[in-house]
Amino acid sequence: NAGVTQTPKFQVLKTGQSMTLQCAQDMNHEYMSWYRQDPGMGLRLIHYSVGAGITDQGEVPNGYNVSRSTTEDFPLRLLSAAPSQTSVYFCASRQTMTGGNQPQHFGDGTRLSIL
Amino acid sequence: GQQVMQIPQYQHVQEGEDFTTYCNSSTTLSNIQWYKQRPGGHPVFLIQLVKSGEVKKQKRLTFQFGEAKKNSSLHITATQTTDVGTYFCAGPLPTDSWGKLQFGAGTQVVVTP
């Protein structure tokens, strides 16, 4: 079972460049989300989706866009990279939409550096 | 808004010793989840607590949910080097029907042989 697959694993960008972080899951999960992890700050929610065609903002959405055209895929786009977006990005999925009472499955992460 | 806080932020433990890490929420939680992240890895789900006062054990790990459902603890006995990592608690935002999780900042555990 692949679970949640993120690509790339590492990326270095220059300020102002754009890129897309890919996330795919093969568990038919309705709920998918993107987090960023910075030292001492835990995991902060960027955007989430409760199904194909439905997305919403999380805690720190500025500078990021998402779309959900299929159940499996949930890409995260950096529009114009800034050094403050240097972080480790995790994609996660879980089985149900409501209640938050299902465990989240995380991908291996993308380590992104913005110069 | 809801705040989920974890203490301590860092925990240095001698191998074989016990320790406890705590998670406190500013609001009542419907449930709380615990995750472990090994160095360089991704968070992995450990357990979920739902009932007031609930206690669950996984080998040397004991998880507890407070009576008021506003705090939780993770107690590890006879710490081993395999326990190294960061432990996160997470609770769903109370006003959010989709159950978005808010994570604590984590307790980073270092084990000295």
PDB file of C-alpha atoms in Angstrom:
ATOM      1  CA  ASN A   1       0.000   0.000   0.000  1.00  0.00           C
ATOM      2  CA  ALA A   2       1.437   3.342  -1.070  1.00  0.00           C
ATOM      3  CA  GLY A   3      -0.667   5.470   1.312  1.00  0.00           C
ATOM      4  CA  VAL A   4       0.100   9.161   0.869  1.00  0.00           C
ATOM      5  CA  THR A   5       2.798   9.977  -1.676  1.00  0.00           C
ATOM      6  CA  GLN A   6       4.469  13.362  -1.875  1.00  0.00           C
ATOM      7  CA  THR A   7       6.808  14.629  -4.556  1.00  0.00           C
ATOM      8  CA  PRO A   8       9.403  16.001  -4.663  1.00  0.00           C
ATOM      9  CA  LYS A   9      11.129  15.076  -1.389  1.00  0.00           C
ATOM     10  CA  PHE A  10      13.535  18.016  -1.598  1.00  0.00           C
ATOM     11  CA  GLN A  11      13.436  21.268  -3.532  1.00  0.00           C
ATOM     12  CA  VAL A  12      15.443  24.476  -3.632  1.00  0.00           C
ATOM     13  CA  LEU A  13      13.857  27.553  -5.184  1.00  0.00           C
ATOM     14  CA  LYS A  14      14.851  31.114  -5.759  1.00  0.00           C
ATOM     15  CA  THR A  15      12.727  33.926  -4.403  1.00  0.00           C
ATOM     16  CA  GLY A  16       9.890  34.691  -6.798  1.00  0.00           C
ATOM     17  CA  GLN A  17       9.782  31.288  -8.460  1.00  0.00           C
ATOM     18  CA  SER A  18       6.619  29.229  -8.449  1.00  0.00           C
ATOM     19  CA  MET A  19       6.209  25.516  -8.046  1.00  0.00           C
ATOM     20  CA  THR A  20       3.703  22.792  -7.251  1.00  0.00           C
ATOM     21  CA  LEU A  21       4.072  20.226  -4.510  1.00  0.00           C
ATOM     22  CA  GLN A  22       2.315  17.027  -5.448  1.00  0.00           C
ATOM     23  CA  CYS A  23       0.276  14.821  -3.131  1.00  0.00           C
ATOM     24  CA  ALA A  24      -1.581  11.648  -3.996  1.00  0.00           C
ATOM     25  CA  GLN A  25      -3.347   9.076  -1.840  1.00  0.00           C
ATOM     26  CA  ASP A  26      -4.688   5.669  -2.775  1.00  0.00           C
ATOM     27  CA  MET A  27      -6.962   5.088   0.217  1.00  0.00           C
ATOM     28  CA  ASN A  28     -10.067   6.775  -1.233  1.00  0.00           C
ATOM     29  CA  HIS A  29      -9.979   9.316   1.602  1.00  0.00           C
ATOM     30  CA  GLU A  30     -12.344  12.244   1.353  1.00  0.00           C
ATOM     31  CA  TYR A  31     -10.410  14.617   3.586  1.00  0.00           C
ATOM     32  CA  MET A  32      -6.970  15.842   2.558  1.00  0.00           C
ATOM     33  CA  SER A  33      -4.853  18.617   3.991  1.00  0.00           C
ATOM     34  CA  TRP A  34      -1.539  20.406   3.728  1.00  0.00           C
ATOM     35  CA  TYR A  35       0.574  21.384   6.732  1.00  0.00           C
ATOM     36  CA  ARG A  36       3.827  23.184   7.125  1.00  0.00           C
ATOM     37  CA  GLN A  37       6.210  22.354   9.937  1.00  0.00           C
ATOM     38  CA  ASP A  38       8.635  24.888  11.323  1.00  0.00           C
ATOM     39  CA  PRO A  39      10.915  24.407  14.348  1.00  0.00           C
ATOM     40  CA  GLY A  40       9.079  24.906  17.612  1.00  0.00           C
ATOM     41  CA  MET A  41       5.729  25.564  15.938  1.00  0.00           C
ATOM     42  CA  GLY A  42       4.311  22.130  15.358  1.00  0.00           C
ATOM     43  CA  LEU A  43       2.140  21.524  12.338  1.00  0.00           C
ATOM     44  CA  ARG A  44       0.142  24.408  10.932  1.00  0.00           C
ATOM     45  CA  LEU A  45      -2.713  23.855   8.516  1.00  0.00           C
ATOM     46  CA  ILE A  46      -2.366  25.625   5.162  1.00  0.00           C
ATOM     47  CA  HIS A  47      -5.357  24.396   3.147  1.00  0.00           C
ATOM     48  CA  TYR A  48      -7.673  21.456   3.281  1.00  0.00           C
ATOM     49  CA  SER A  49     -10.243  19.701   1.136  1.00  0.00           C
ATOM     50  CA  VAL A  50     -13.306  17.677   2.095  1.00  0.00           C
ATOM     51  CA  GLY A  51     -13.798  16.174  -1.351  1.00  0.00           C
ATOM     52  CA  ALA A  52     -13.243  16.699  -5.044  1.00  0.00           C
ATOM     53  CA  GLY A  53     -13.992  20.271  -6.012  1.00  0.00           C
ATOM     54  CA  ILE A  54     -14.152  21.515  -2.400  1.00  0.00           C
ATOM     55  CA  THR A  55     -11.270  23.312  -0.721  1.00  0.00           C
ATOM     56  CA  ASP A  56     -10.910  25.816   2.090  1.00  0.00           C
ATOM     57  CA  GLN A  57      -8.262  27.799   3.921  1.00  0.00           C
ATOM     58  CA  GLY A  58      -6.526  26.730   7.056  1.00  0.00           C
ATOM     59  CA  GLU A  59      -4.481  28.694   9.549  1.00  0.00           C
ATOM     60  CA  VAL A  60      -1.712  29.957   7.233  1.00  0.00           C
ATOM     61  CA  PRO A  61      -3.037  30.069   3.635  1.00  0.00           C
ATOM     62  CA  ASN A  62      -1.333  33.194   2.314  1.00  0.00           C
ATOM     63  CA  GLY A  63       0.988  32.554  -0.628  1.00  0.00           C
ATOM     64  CA  TYR A  64      -0.458  29.127  -1.378  1.00  0.00           C
ATOM     65  CA  ASN A  65      -3.169  27.800  -3.673  1.00  0.00           C
ATOM     66  CA  VAL A  66      -4.774  24.375  -3.859  1.00  0.00           C
ATOM     67  CA  SER A  67      -7.217  22.515  -6.054  1.00  0.00           C
ATOM     68  CA  ARG A  68      -8.908  19.120  -5.804  1.00  0.00           C
ATOM     69  CA  SER A  69      -9.995  17.823  -9.173  1.00  0.00           C
ATOM     70  CA  THR A  70      -9.934  14.169  -8.124  1.00  0.00           C
ATOM     71  CA  THR A  71     -10.296  12.277  -4.849  1.00  0.00           C
ATOM     72  CA  GLU A  72      -6.717  11.047  -5.142  1.00  0.00           C
ATOM     73  CA  ASP A  73      -4.758  14.235  -5.812  1.00  0.00           C
ATOM     74  CA  PHE A  74      -4.338  17.442  -3.829  1.00  0.00           C
ATOM     75  CA  PRO A  75      -1.514  19.636  -5.188  1.00  0.00           C
ATOM     76  CA  LEU A  76      -0.196  22.685  -3.333  1.00  0.00           C
ATOM     77  CA  ARG A  77       1.003  25.636  -5.405  1.00  0.00           C
ATOM     78  CA  LEU A  78       3.446  28.273  -4.266  1.00  0.00           C
ATOM     79  CA  LEU A  79       2.632  31.321  -6.336  1.00  0.00           C
ATOM     80  CA  SER A  80       5.772  33.419  -5.782  1.00  0.00           C
ATOM     81  CA  ALA A  81       8.196  31.771  -3.375  1.00  0.00           C
ATOM     82  CA  ALA A  82       9.485  33.796  -0.435  1.00  0.00           C
ATOM     83  CA  PRO A  83      12.214  32.882   2.093  1.00  0.00           C
ATOM     84  CA  SER A  84       9.510  32.730   4.802  1.00  0.00           C
ATOM     85  CA  GLN A  85       8.085  29.711   2.997  1.00  0.00           C
ATOM     86  CA  THR A  86      11.187  27.673   3.712  1.00  0.00           C
ATOM     87  CA  SER A  87       9.746  24.760   5.635  1.00  0.00           C
ATOM     88  CA  VAL A  88       8.865  21.096   5.616  1.00  0.00           C
ATOM     89  CA  TYR A  89       5.497  20.484   3.980  1.00  0.00           C
ATOM     90  CA  PHE A  90       3.322  17.508   4.834  1.00  0.00           C
ATOM     91  CA  CYS A  91       0.253  16.277   3.049  1.00  0.00           C
ATOM     92  CA  ALA A  92      -2.218  14.214   5.044  1.00  0.00           C
ATOM     93  CA  SER A  93      -5.450  12.381   4.418  1.00  0.00           C
ATOM     94  CA  ARG A  94      -8.129  10.749   6.497  1.00  0.00           C
ATOM     95  CA  GLN A  95     -11.209   8.671   5.994  1.00  0.00           C
ATOM     96  CA  THR A  96     -14.151  10.794   7.028  1.00  0.00           C
ATOM     97  CA  MET A  97     -15.129  14.377   6.607  1.00  0.00           C
ATOM     98  CA  THR A  98     -16.815  15.287   9.855  1.00  0.00           C
ATOM     99  CA  GLY A  99     -15.875  15.107  13.499  1.00  0.00           C
ATOM    100  CA  GLY A 100     -12.136  14.875  13.156  1.00  0.00           C
ATOM    101  CA  ASN A 101     -12.222  11.496  14.806  1.00  0.00           C
ATOM    102  CA  GLN A 102     -10.236   9.536  12.293  1.00  0.00           C
ATOM    103  CA  PRO A 103      -6.449   9.235  12.280  1.00  0.00           C
ATOM    104  CA  GLN A 104      -4.565  11.239   9.704  1.00  0.00           C
ATOM    105  CA  HIS A 105      -2.108   9.534   7.405  1.00  0.00           C
ATOM    106  CA  PHE A 106       0.876  11.671   6.486  1.00  0.00           C
ATOM    107  CA  GLY A 107       3.155  11.613   3.495  1.00  0.00           C
ATOM    108  CA  ASP A 108       6.933  11.618   3.881  1.00  0.00           C
ATOM    109  CA  GLY A 109       7.105  15.385   3.418  1.00  0.00           C
ATOM    110  CA  THR A 110       8.733  17.836   1.051  1.00  0.00           C
ATOM    111  CA  ARG A 111      11.711  19.789   2.379  1.00  0.00           C
ATOM    112  CA  LEU A 112      11.620  23.154   0.641  1.00  0.00           C
ATOM    113  CA  SER A 113      14.296  25.855   0.779  1.00  0.00           C
ATOM    114  CA  ILE A 114      13.781  29.307  -0.698  1.00  0.00           C
ATOM    115  CA  LEU A 115      16.931  31.284  -1.360  1.00  0.00           C
TER     116      LEU A 115
ATOM    117  CA  GLY B   1      -9.446  30.650  19.373  1.00  0.00           C
ATOM    118  CA  GLN B   2      -8.529  27.245  20.598  1.00  0.00           C
ATOM    119  CA  GLN B   3      -5.001  26.774  21.818  1.00  0.00           C
ATOM    120  CA  VAL B   4      -3.345  23.402  22.238  1.00  0.00           C
ATOM    121  CA  MET B   5      -0.209  23.586  24.304  1.00  0.00           C
ATOM    122  CA  GLN B   6       2.333  20.933  25.094  1.00  0.00           C
ATOM    123  CA  ILE B   7       4.884  20.831  27.873  1.00  0.00           C
ATOM    124  CA  PRO B   8       7.730  20.366  28.067  1.00  0.00           C
ATOM    125  CA  GLN B   9       9.019  21.441  24.678  1.00  0.00           C
ATOM    126  CA  TYR B  10      12.156  19.318  25.154  1.00  0.00           C
ATOM    127  CA  GLN B  11      12.710  16.247  27.288  1.00  0.00           C
ATOM    128  CA  HIS B  12      16.112  14.685  27.857  1.00  0.00           C
ATOM    129  CA  VAL B  13      15.744  11.236  29.362  1.00  0.00           C
ATOM    130  CA  GLN B  14      18.255   8.647  30.528  1.00  0.00           C
ATOM    131  CA  GLU B  15      17.571   5.260  29.014  1.00  0.00           C
ATOM    132  CA  GLY B  16      15.468   3.226  31.423  1.00  0.00           C
ATOM    133  CA  GLU B  17      13.842   6.226  33.107  1.00  0.00           C
ATOM    134  CA  ASP B  18      10.184   7.210  32.961  1.00  0.00           C
ATOM    135  CA  PHE B  19       8.802  10.525  31.775  1.00  0.00           C
ATOM    136  CA  THR B  20       5.511  12.258  31.091  1.00  0.00           C
ATOM    137  CA  THR B  21       4.538  14.851  28.537  1.00  0.00           C
ATOM    138  CA  TYR B  22       1.426  16.950  28.853  1.00  0.00           C
ATOM    139  CA  CYS B  23      -1.105  18.459  26.465  1.00  0.00           C
ATOM    140  CA  ASN B  24      -3.497  21.212  27.499  1.00  0.00           C
ATOM    141  CA  SER B  25      -6.341  22.785  25.557  1.00  0.00           C
ATOM    142  CA  SER B  26      -8.048  26.084  26.202  1.00  0.00           C
ATOM    143  CA  THR B  27     -11.370  24.504  25.213  1.00  0.00           C
ATOM    144  CA  THR B  28     -13.083  21.173  25.782  1.00  0.00           C
ATOM    145  CA  LEU B  29     -12.089  18.591  23.188  1.00  0.00           C
ATOM    146  CA  SER B  30     -14.372  15.977  21.651  1.00  0.00           C
ATOM    147  CA  ASN B  31     -11.331  13.752  21.250  1.00  0.00           C
ATOM    148  CA  ILE B  32      -7.571  13.982  21.279  1.00  0.00           C
ATOM    149  CA  GLN B  33      -5.038  12.259  19.089  1.00  0.00           C
ATOM    150  CA  TRP B  34      -1.356  11.572  19.665  1.00  0.00           C
ATOM    151  CA  TYR B  35       1.267  11.299  16.949  1.00  0.00           C
ATOM    152  CA  LYS B  36       4.951  10.424  16.962  1.00  0.00           C
ATOM    153  CA  GLN B  37       7.475  11.807  14.520  1.00  0.00           C
ATOM    154  CA  ARG B  38      10.899  10.227  14.333  1.00  0.00           C
ATOM    155  CA  PRO B  39      13.806  12.521  13.374  1.00  0.00           C
ATOM    156  CA  GLY B  40      13.617  13.194   9.642  1.00  0.00           C
ATOM    157  CA  GLY B  41      10.327  11.352   9.380  1.00  0.00           C
ATOM    158  CA  HIS B  42       6.650  12.125   9.212  1.00  0.00           C
ATOM    159  CA  PRO B  43       4.027  12.114  11.974  1.00  0.00           C
ATOM    160  CA  VAL B  44       2.558   8.706  12.636  1.00  0.00           C
ATOM    161  CA  PHE B  45      -0.748   8.227  14.428  1.00  0.00           C
ATOM    162  CA  LEU B  46      -0.403   6.537  17.820  1.00  0.00           C
ATOM    163  CA  ILE B  47      -3.793   6.673  19.485  1.00  0.00           C
ATOM    164  CA  GLN B  48      -7.082   8.505  19.937  1.00  0.00           C
ATOM    165  CA  LEU B  49      -8.866   9.178  23.224  1.00  0.00           C
ATOM    166  CA  VAL B  50     -12.545  10.048  23.262  1.00  0.00           C
ATOM    167  CA  LYS B  51     -14.069   9.498  26.709  1.00  0.00           C
ATOM    168  CA  SER B  52     -13.591  11.620  29.804  1.00  0.00           C
ATOM    169  CA  GLY B  53     -10.967  10.026  32.048  1.00  0.00           C
ATOM    170  CA  GLU B  54     -10.059   7.451  29.425  1.00  0.00           C
ATOM    171  CA  VAL B  55      -6.764   5.603  29.820  1.00  0.00           C
ATOM    172  CA  LYS B  56      -5.188   3.545  27.051  1.00  0.00           C
ATOM    173  CA  LYS B  57      -1.938   1.628  27.011  1.00  0.00           C
ATOM    174  CA  GLN B  58       0.367   0.635  24.216  1.00  0.00           C
ATOM    175  CA  LYS B  59       3.169  -1.469  25.685  1.00  0.00           C
ATOM    176  CA  ARG B  60       5.275   1.051  27.637  1.00  0.00           C
ATOM    177  CA  LEU B  61       3.141   4.047  26.607  1.00  0.00           C
ATOM    178  CA  THR B  62       0.161   5.129  28.706  1.00  0.00           C
ATOM    179  CA  PHE B  63      -2.209   7.775  27.382  1.00  0.00           C
ATOM    180  CA  GLN B  64      -4.754   9.567  29.537  1.00  0.00           C
ATOM    181  CA  PHE B  65      -7.598  11.968  28.753  1.00  0.00           C
ATOM    182  CA  GLY B  66      -8.564  14.334  31.534  1.00  0.00           C
ATOM    183  CA  GLU B  67     -11.915  14.288  33.259  1.00  0.00           C
ATOM    184  CA  ALA B  68     -12.783  17.704  31.851  1.00  0.00           C
ATOM    185  CA  LYS B  69     -11.523  16.682  28.394  1.00  0.00           C
ATOM    186  CA  LYS B  70      -9.217  19.684  28.296  1.00  0.00           C
ATOM    187  CA  ASN B  71      -5.947  17.936  28.935  1.00  0.00           C
ATOM    188  CA  SER B  72      -4.122  14.760  28.146  1.00  0.00           C
ATOM    189  CA  SER B  73      -0.866  13.088  29.036  1.00  0.00           C
ATOM    190  CA  LEU B  74       1.533  10.552  27.611  1.00  0.00           C
ATOM    191  CA  HIS B  75       3.633   8.577  30.070  1.00  0.00           C
ATOM    192  CA  ILE B  76       6.498   6.400  28.859  1.00  0.00           C
ATOM    193  CA  THR B  77       8.039   3.875  31.215  1.00  0.00           C
ATOM    194  CA  ALA B  78      11.540   2.435  30.929  1.00  0.00           C
ATOM    195  CA  THR B  79      12.478   4.727  28.054  1.00  0.00           C
ATOM    196  CA  GLN B  80      14.366   3.139  25.184  1.00  0.00           C
ATOM    197  CA  THR B  81      16.382   4.675  22.357  1.00  0.00           C
ATOM    198  CA  THR B  82      13.527   3.756  20.025  1.00  0.00           C
ATOM    199  CA  ASP B  83      11.370   6.325  21.856  1.00  0.00           C
ATOM    200  CA  VAL B  84      13.418   9.175  20.386  1.00  0.00           C
ATOM    201  CA  GLY B  85      11.286  11.614  18.409  1.00  0.00           C
ATOM    202  CA  THR B  86       8.738  14.352  18.754  1.00  0.00           C
ATOM    203  CA  TYR B  87       5.344  13.577  20.225  1.00  0.00           C
ATOM    204  CA  PHE B  88       2.403  15.706  19.144  1.00  0.00           C
ATOM    205  CA  CYS B  89      -1.093  15.931  20.506  1.00  0.00           C
ATOM    206  CA  ALA B  90      -3.914  17.235  18.328  1.00  0.00           C
ATOM    207  CA  GLY B  91      -7.528  18.125  18.919  1.00  0.00           C
ATOM    208  CA  PRO B  92     -10.359  19.091  16.579  1.00  0.00           C
ATOM    209  CA  LEU B  93     -11.399  22.719  16.523  1.00  0.00           C
ATOM    210  CA  PRO B  94     -14.666  22.910  18.473  1.00  0.00           C
ATOM    211  CA  THR B  95     -16.513  25.157  16.047  1.00  0.00           C
ATOM    212  CA  ASP B  96     -15.464  23.314  12.922  1.00  0.00           C
ATOM    213  CA  SER B  97     -17.803  20.669  11.521  1.00  0.00           C
ATOM    214  CA  TRP B  98     -15.071  19.140   9.384  1.00  0.00           C
ATOM    215  CA  GLY B  99     -12.982  18.424  12.437  1.00  0.00           C
ATOM    216  CA  LYS B 100      -9.864  20.309  11.447  1.00  0.00           C
ATOM    217  CA  LEU B 101      -7.116  19.364  13.869  1.00  0.00           C
ATOM    218  CA  GLN B 102      -5.017  21.806  15.810  1.00  0.00           C
ATOM    219  CA  PHE B 103      -1.638  20.402  16.717  1.00  0.00           C
ATOM    220  CA  GLY B 104       0.424  21.273  19.729  1.00  0.00           C
ATOM    221  CA  ALA B 105       4.032  22.336  19.175  1.00  0.00           C
ATOM    222  CA  GLY B 106       5.239  18.915  20.268  1.00  0.00           C
ATOM    223  CA  THR B 107       7.600  17.486  22.872  1.00  0.00           C
ATOM    224  CA  GLN B 108      10.983  16.566  21.456  1.00  0.00           C
ATOM    225  CA  VAL B 109      12.403  13.557  23.299  1.00  0.00           C
ATOM    226  CA  VAL B 110      16.101  12.804  23.385  1.00  0.00           C
ATOM    227  CA  VAL B 111      17.246   9.580  24.997  1.00  0.00           C
ATOM    228  CA  THR B 112      20.713   9.222  26.436  1.00  0.00           C
ATOM    229  CA  PRO B 113      22.027   5.625  26.485  1.00  0.00           C
TER     230      PRO B 113
END
